[in-house]
Amino acid sequence: MDTYDLIVIGGGPGGAAAGIYAARKKLKTLSIAFKWGGQSAVSTDIQNWVGTKKISGTELAISLKEHLTSYEGPDLKVMFGHKVQKIAQSNNQFTVEIDSGEQFNTKTVLIATGADRRRLTAPGAKEFDQKGITYCASCDGPLFAGKDVVVIGGGNAAFESAAQLLAYCKSVTLLNRSEKFRADKITIEKVKKDPKFKIITNAEVTEFKGGQFIESLTYKDTITGKAHELKTGGVFVEIGLVPATYFAKDLLELNQNDQIIVDPRTQRTSITGIWAAGDCTDGRYHQNNIAAGDAVKALEDLYSFLHLTK
């Protein structure tokens, strides 16, 4: 079995950046991606991807794929549609196993797998999943045209989802567990100007109700403890992310949130020969541009590591 210099895991901005830089440095690289674009693949309007005034998630995903695959050749192989199941270490090298059962040997690994959307756990959440409860406003929003809908969350993703839904829904109510929001102020103020938009703070969702389709939800005021019922024709969930690090939990040091702990100067993990970048790490901030920057930083350090150990 051939041994790669590097295996890059992930198809978002971090994974693509790492693969591009590795190819340009003529490292023998295998790039494994389950999907392109990362979390932003479902966004309809990205305005902070540096160098591009405006781009959709679909367009971003295509551009990342096209840029990376343009380097395919003797030094770079790209595998799409596969998930890594396990990374094992032996004799200062690593074996990466994917969902098909195939295994690949490598000298180094760069993990840029991002994170997945966090799911609701309140009673009824599972029963009404895809029956009125959805996790993608840009994907499913048009199905709720003319309805009163709810967005759960307080970050940029929640307010951006609300902005999308206001274009065709009768009304949008945003529920947040606290009085403070994680979203950018400019995003909050823009959405709040719409008369069809309403915010309810200190609201903890306790139950979802309905028949074949969701009809209402119950939430508790975390200050007064009083319960309220809110009629709704749809619920859009934006409550955070779960790092996609399941395949590394028996090998790497993770924090309490299952994020890979890295040295912020180099992106090195607890195991020599493995680097990590982007939303799967314990970095303080997570955005597309930051993920790409993390990956480039990691690749530069990784390249030095390979040359110094030869």
Coordinates of C-alpha atoms in Angstrom, one line a residue:
M1 CA 0.0 0.0 0.0
D2 CA 1.4 3.4 -1.0
T3 CA 2.0 6.0 1.7
Y4 CA 0.8 9.6 1.3
D5 CA 2.7 12.5 2.6
L6 CA -0.7 13.9 3.8
I7 CA -4.3 13.1 4.0
V8 CA -6.7 16.0 4.3
I9 CA -10.2 15.3 5.7
G10 CA -12.9 17.7 4.9
G11 CA -14.5 19.6 1.9
G12 CA -15.2 23.0 3.4
P13 CA -13.0 26.2 3.2
G14 CA -10.5 24.6 5.5
G15 CA -10.2 21.3 3.7
A16 CA -10.1 22.9 0.3
A17 CA -7.4 25.4 1.3
A18 CA -5.3 22.7 2.8
G19 CA -5.5 20.5 -0.3
I20 CA -4.7 23.5 -2.6
Y21 CA -1.6 24.5 -0.6
A22 CA -0.5 20.9 -0.3
A23 CA -0.8 20.4 -4.1
R24 CA 1.2 23.6 -4.8
K25 CA 4.0 22.3 -2.5
K26 CA 4.0 19.0 -4.3
L27 CA 3.1 16.9 -1.3
K28 CA 1.7 13.5 -2.2
T29 CA -1.8 14.2 -0.9
L30 CA -5.2 12.4 -0.6
S31 CA -8.2 14.7 0.0
I32 CA -11.3 13.0 1.4
A33 CA -14.5 15.0 1.4
F34 CA -18.1 13.9 2.1
K35 CA -19.6 17.2 0.8
W36 CA -18.3 20.5 -0.5
G37 CA -18.8 23.9 1.0
G38 CA -19.2 23.0 4.7
Q39 CA -22.0 24.5 6.7
S40 CA -22.3 27.4 4.3
A41 CA -23.4 25.2 1.4
V42 CA -27.0 25.8 2.4
S43 CA -26.6 29.6 2.7
T44 CA -28.3 31.8 0.0
D45 CA -26.3 35.0 0.6
I46 CA -22.7 35.0 1.9
Q47 CA -21.3 38.5 2.1
N48 CA -18.2 38.0 4.2
W49 CA -16.2 35.6 2.1
V50 CA -13.1 37.8 1.6
G51 CA -12.6 39.0 -2.0
T52 CA -16.2 38.2 -3.0
K53 CA -18.9 40.8 -2.4
K54 CA -21.7 38.2 -2.6
I55 CA -21.9 34.5 -3.2
S56 CA -24.4 31.7 -2.5
G57 CA -23.5 28.6 -0.5
T58 CA -23.9 26.5 -3.7
E59 CA -21.6 28.8 -5.6
L60 CA -19.0 28.7 -2.9
A61 CA -19.1 24.9 -2.7
I62 CA -18.7 24.7 -6.5
S63 CA -15.8 27.1 -6.5
L64 CA -14.0 25.2 -3.7
K65 CA -14.4 22.0 -5.5
E66 CA -13.3 23.4 -8.9
H67 CA -10.2 25.1 -7.4
L68 CA -9.1 22.0 -5.5
T69 CA -9.8 19.5 -8.3
S70 CA -7.9 21.7 -10.8
Y71 CA -4.7 20.4 -9.1
E72 CA -5.6 16.7 -9.4
G73 CA -2.8 14.7 -10.8
P74 CA 0.3 12.8 -9.6
D75 CA 0.5 14.8 -6.4
L76 CA -3.2 15.1 -5.5
K77 CA -6.0 12.6 -5.4
V78 CA -9.5 13.7 -4.4
M79 CA -12.1 11.3 -3.1
F80 CA -15.7 12.7 -2.8
G81 CA -18.8 11.3 -1.0
H82 CA -16.9 9.4 1.7
K83 CA -16.7 9.8 5.5
V84 CA -13.7 8.9 7.5
Q85 CA -14.5 6.2 10.2
K86 CA -11.2 5.9 12.0
I87 CA -7.6 7.1 12.3
A88 CA -5.1 4.6 13.7
Q89 CA -1.4 5.3 14.5
S90 CA 1.4 2.9 14.1
N91 CA 5.2 3.4 13.9
N92 CA 5.0 7.2 13.5
Q93 CA 2.5 6.8 10.6
F94 CA -1.3 6.8 10.3
T95 CA -3.9 4.6 8.7
V96 CA -7.2 6.4 7.7
E97 CA -10.2 4.2 7.1
I98 CA -13.3 5.4 5.2
D99 CA -16.9 4.2 5.2
S100 CA -16.3 1.8 2.2
G101 CA -13.8 -0.1 4.3
E102 CA -10.8 1.2 2.3
Q103 CA -7.7 2.1 4.2
F104 CA -4.9 4.6 3.3
N105 CA -1.5 5.1 4.9
T106 CA -0.1 8.5 5.4
K107 CA 2.8 10.3 7.2
T108 CA 0.5 13.2 8.3
V109 CA -3.2 14.1 8.7
L110 CA -5.0 17.4 8.6
I111 CA -8.5 17.3 9.9
A112 CA -10.9 20.0 8.7
T113 CA -14.3 18.3 9.1
G114 CA -16.2 21.2 10.5
A115 CA -19.3 20.6 12.6
D116 CA -22.9 19.5 12.1
R117 CA -26.1 21.2 13.3
R118 CA -27.2 20.6 16.9
R119 CA -30.6 18.9 17.2
L120 CA -33.5 19.7 19.5
T121 CA -34.3 17.3 22.4
A122 CA -37.6 18.6 23.7
P123 CA -40.6 16.3 23.6
G124 CA -42.0 16.2 20.1
A125 CA -38.8 17.3 18.4
K126 CA -38.1 13.9 17.0
E127 CA -41.7 13.2 16.0
F128 CA -42.1 16.4 14.1
D129 CA -38.6 16.4 12.5
Q130 CA -39.3 17.1 8.8
K131 CA -43.0 17.4 9.7
G132 CA -42.8 21.1 10.4
I133 CA -39.4 21.2 12.2
T134 CA -36.5 21.8 9.9
Y135 CA -32.8 22.7 10.2
C136 CA -32.4 24.5 6.9
A137 CA -34.3 27.7 6.0
S138 CA -32.7 28.0 2.6
C139 CA -33.6 24.4 1.7
D140 CA -37.1 24.2 3.1
G141 CA -38.2 27.8 3.6
P142 CA -40.3 28.1 0.4
L143 CA -42.5 25.2 1.6
F144 CA -43.7 27.5 4.5
A145 CA -44.8 30.5 2.3
G146 CA -47.7 32.4 3.9
K147 CA -47.3 30.7 7.3
D148 CA -46.4 32.0 10.8
V149 CA -43.1 30.4 11.6
V150 CA -40.6 30.3 14.4
V151 CA -36.8 30.4 14.4
I152 CA -35.0 29.0 17.4
G153 CA -31.6 30.5 18.2
G154 CA -29.7 33.7 18.7
G155 CA -26.6 33.6 16.5
N156 CA -26.0 34.9 12.9
A157 CA -27.4 31.7 11.5
A158 CA -30.7 32.3 13.3
F159 CA -31.1 35.9 12.2
E160 CA -30.0 35.1 8.6
S161 CA -32.6 32.3 8.5
A162 CA -35.2 34.8 9.8
A163 CA -34.3 37.2 7.1
Q164 CA -34.7 34.6 4.4
L165 CA -38.1 33.5 5.8
L166 CA -39.5 37.0 6.0
A167 CA -39.4 37.2 2.2
Y168 CA -42.3 34.8 1.9
C169 CA -43.7 33.8 5.4
K170 CA -46.6 35.6 7.0
S171 CA -44.6 36.3 10.2
V172 CA -41.4 35.1 11.8
T173 CA -40.9 34.9 15.6
L174 CA -37.4 34.3 16.9
L175 CA -37.0 32.5 20.3
N176 CA -33.8 32.9 22.2
R177 CA -32.9 31.2 25.6
S178 CA -31.3 34.4 27.0
E179 CA -31.6 38.2 26.5
K180 CA -28.2 38.4 24.7
F181 CA -27.6 37.4 21.1
R182 CA -24.4 36.0 19.4
A183 CA -25.3 37.5 16.1
D184 CA -23.6 40.6 14.6
K185 CA -25.3 43.8 15.5
I186 CA -25.7 44.9 11.9
T187 CA -27.5 41.6 11.1
I188 CA -29.8 41.9 14.1
E189 CA -30.8 45.5 13.3
K190 CA -31.4 44.7 9.7
V191 CA -33.9 41.9 10.5
K192 CA -35.6 43.8 13.4
K193 CA -36.7 46.5 10.9
D194 CA -39.2 44.2 9.3
P195 CA -42.7 44.6 10.9
K196 CA -43.4 40.9 10.4
F197 CA -40.5 40.0 12.7
K198 CA -40.8 39.5 16.5
I199 CA -38.3 38.4 19.2
I200 CA -39.0 36.5 22.4
T201 CA -36.1 36.3 24.8
N202 CA -35.5 34.1 27.8
A203 CA -37.6 31.4 26.1
E204 CA -36.8 27.7 26.7
V205 CA -38.8 25.4 24.4
T206 CA -40.3 22.6 26.3
E207 CA -42.6 20.7 23.9
F208 CA -43.8 20.5 20.3
K209 CA -47.4 19.7 19.5
G210 CA -49.5 18.9 16.5
G211 CA -51.2 16.2 14.4
Q212 CA -49.6 14.9 11.2
F213 CA -47.8 18.3 11.1
I214 CA -46.6 20.6 13.8
E215 CA -49.2 23.1 15.0
S216 CA -47.7 24.7 18.1
L217 CA -44.9 24.8 20.6
T218 CA -44.7 25.4 24.3
Y219 CA -41.9 27.5 25.9
K220 CA -41.0 28.5 29.4
D221 CA -40.0 32.0 30.4
T222 CA -36.7 31.4 32.1
I223 CA -37.1 34.5 34.3
T224 CA -40.7 34.0 35.6
G225 CA -41.1 30.3 35.0
K226 CA -44.4 30.8 33.3
A227 CA -45.3 28.5 30.4
H228 CA -46.6 29.9 27.0
E229 CA -48.0 28.2 23.9
L230 CA -47.2 29.6 20.5
K231 CA -49.1 28.6 17.4
T232 CA -46.9 28.0 14.4
G233 CA -46.9 26.4 11.0
G234 CA -43.2 25.6 11.0
V235 CA -40.0 25.7 13.2
F236 CA -36.5 26.4 11.9
V237 CA -33.7 25.4 14.3
E238 CA -30.4 27.2 14.6
I239 CA -29.0 26.3 18.0
G240 CA -25.4 25.6 17.4
L241 CA -23.1 22.9 16.1
V242 CA -21.7 19.6 17.0
P243 CA -18.0 19.1 15.9
A244 CA -17.6 16.3 13.4
T245 CA -14.8 14.6 15.4
Y246 CA -16.4 11.2 16.2
F247 CA -13.7 9.3 14.2
A248 CA -10.9 10.9 16.3
K249 CA -12.2 10.6 19.8
D250 CA -10.2 7.5 20.7
L251 CA -6.9 9.1 19.4
L252 CA -6.9 12.8 19.9
E253 CA -7.5 15.0 23.0
L254 CA -10.9 16.7 22.8
N255 CA -12.5 19.3 25.1
Q256 CA -15.8 19.0 26.8
N257 CA -17.6 20.0 23.6
D258 CA -15.8 17.3 21.5
Q259 CA -13.7 19.9 19.7
I260 CA -10.1 19.0 18.9
I261 CA -7.7 20.8 21.1
V262 CA -5.0 22.5 19.0
D263 CA -2.0 24.8 19.5
P264 CA -3.3 28.1 18.0
R265 CA 0.2 29.0 16.8
T266 CA 0.5 25.9 14.6
Q267 CA -2.8 24.0 14.7
R268 CA -1.0 20.9 16.0
T269 CA -3.1 18.4 18.0
S270 CA -2.2 16.3 20.9
I271 CA -0.7 13.7 18.5
T272 CA 2.5 14.5 16.6
G273 CA 1.7 14.3 12.9
I274 CA -1.9 15.3 13.1
W275 CA -3.2 18.9 12.6
A276 CA -6.7 20.3 12.7
A277 CA -8.4 23.4 11.4
G278 CA -11.7 25.2 11.5
D279 CA -14.9 24.5 13.3
C280 CA -13.9 21.0 14.5
T281 CA -11.2 22.6 16.7
D282 CA -11.4 24.5 20.0
G283 CA -10.4 27.8 18.3
R284 CA -12.2 30.7 19.9
Y285 CA -13.8 31.9 16.7
H286 CA -15.3 29.9 13.8
Q287 CA -16.0 31.3 10.3
N288 CA -15.2 30.4 6.7
N289 CA -12.3 32.8 6.5
I290 CA -10.9 31.6 9.8
A291 CA -11.2 27.9 8.8
A292 CA -9.2 28.6 5.6
G293 CA -6.6 30.6 7.5
D294 CA -6.3 27.8 10.1
A295 CA -5.8 25.3 7.4
V296 CA -3.1 27.3 5.6
K297 CA -1.3 27.9 8.9
A298 CA -1.5 24.1 9.6
L299 CA -0.2 23.2 6.1
E300 CA 2.8 25.5 6.4
D301 CA 3.7 24.0 9.7
L302 CA 3.0 20.5 8.4
Y303 CA 5.3 21.1 5.4
S304 CA 8.1 22.2 7.6
F305 CA 7.6 19.2 9.8
L306 CA 7.8 16.8 6.9
H307 CA 11.0 18.4 5.6
L308 CA 12.7 18.6 9.0
T309 CA 12.0 14.9 9.7
K310 CA 13.3 13.6 6.3

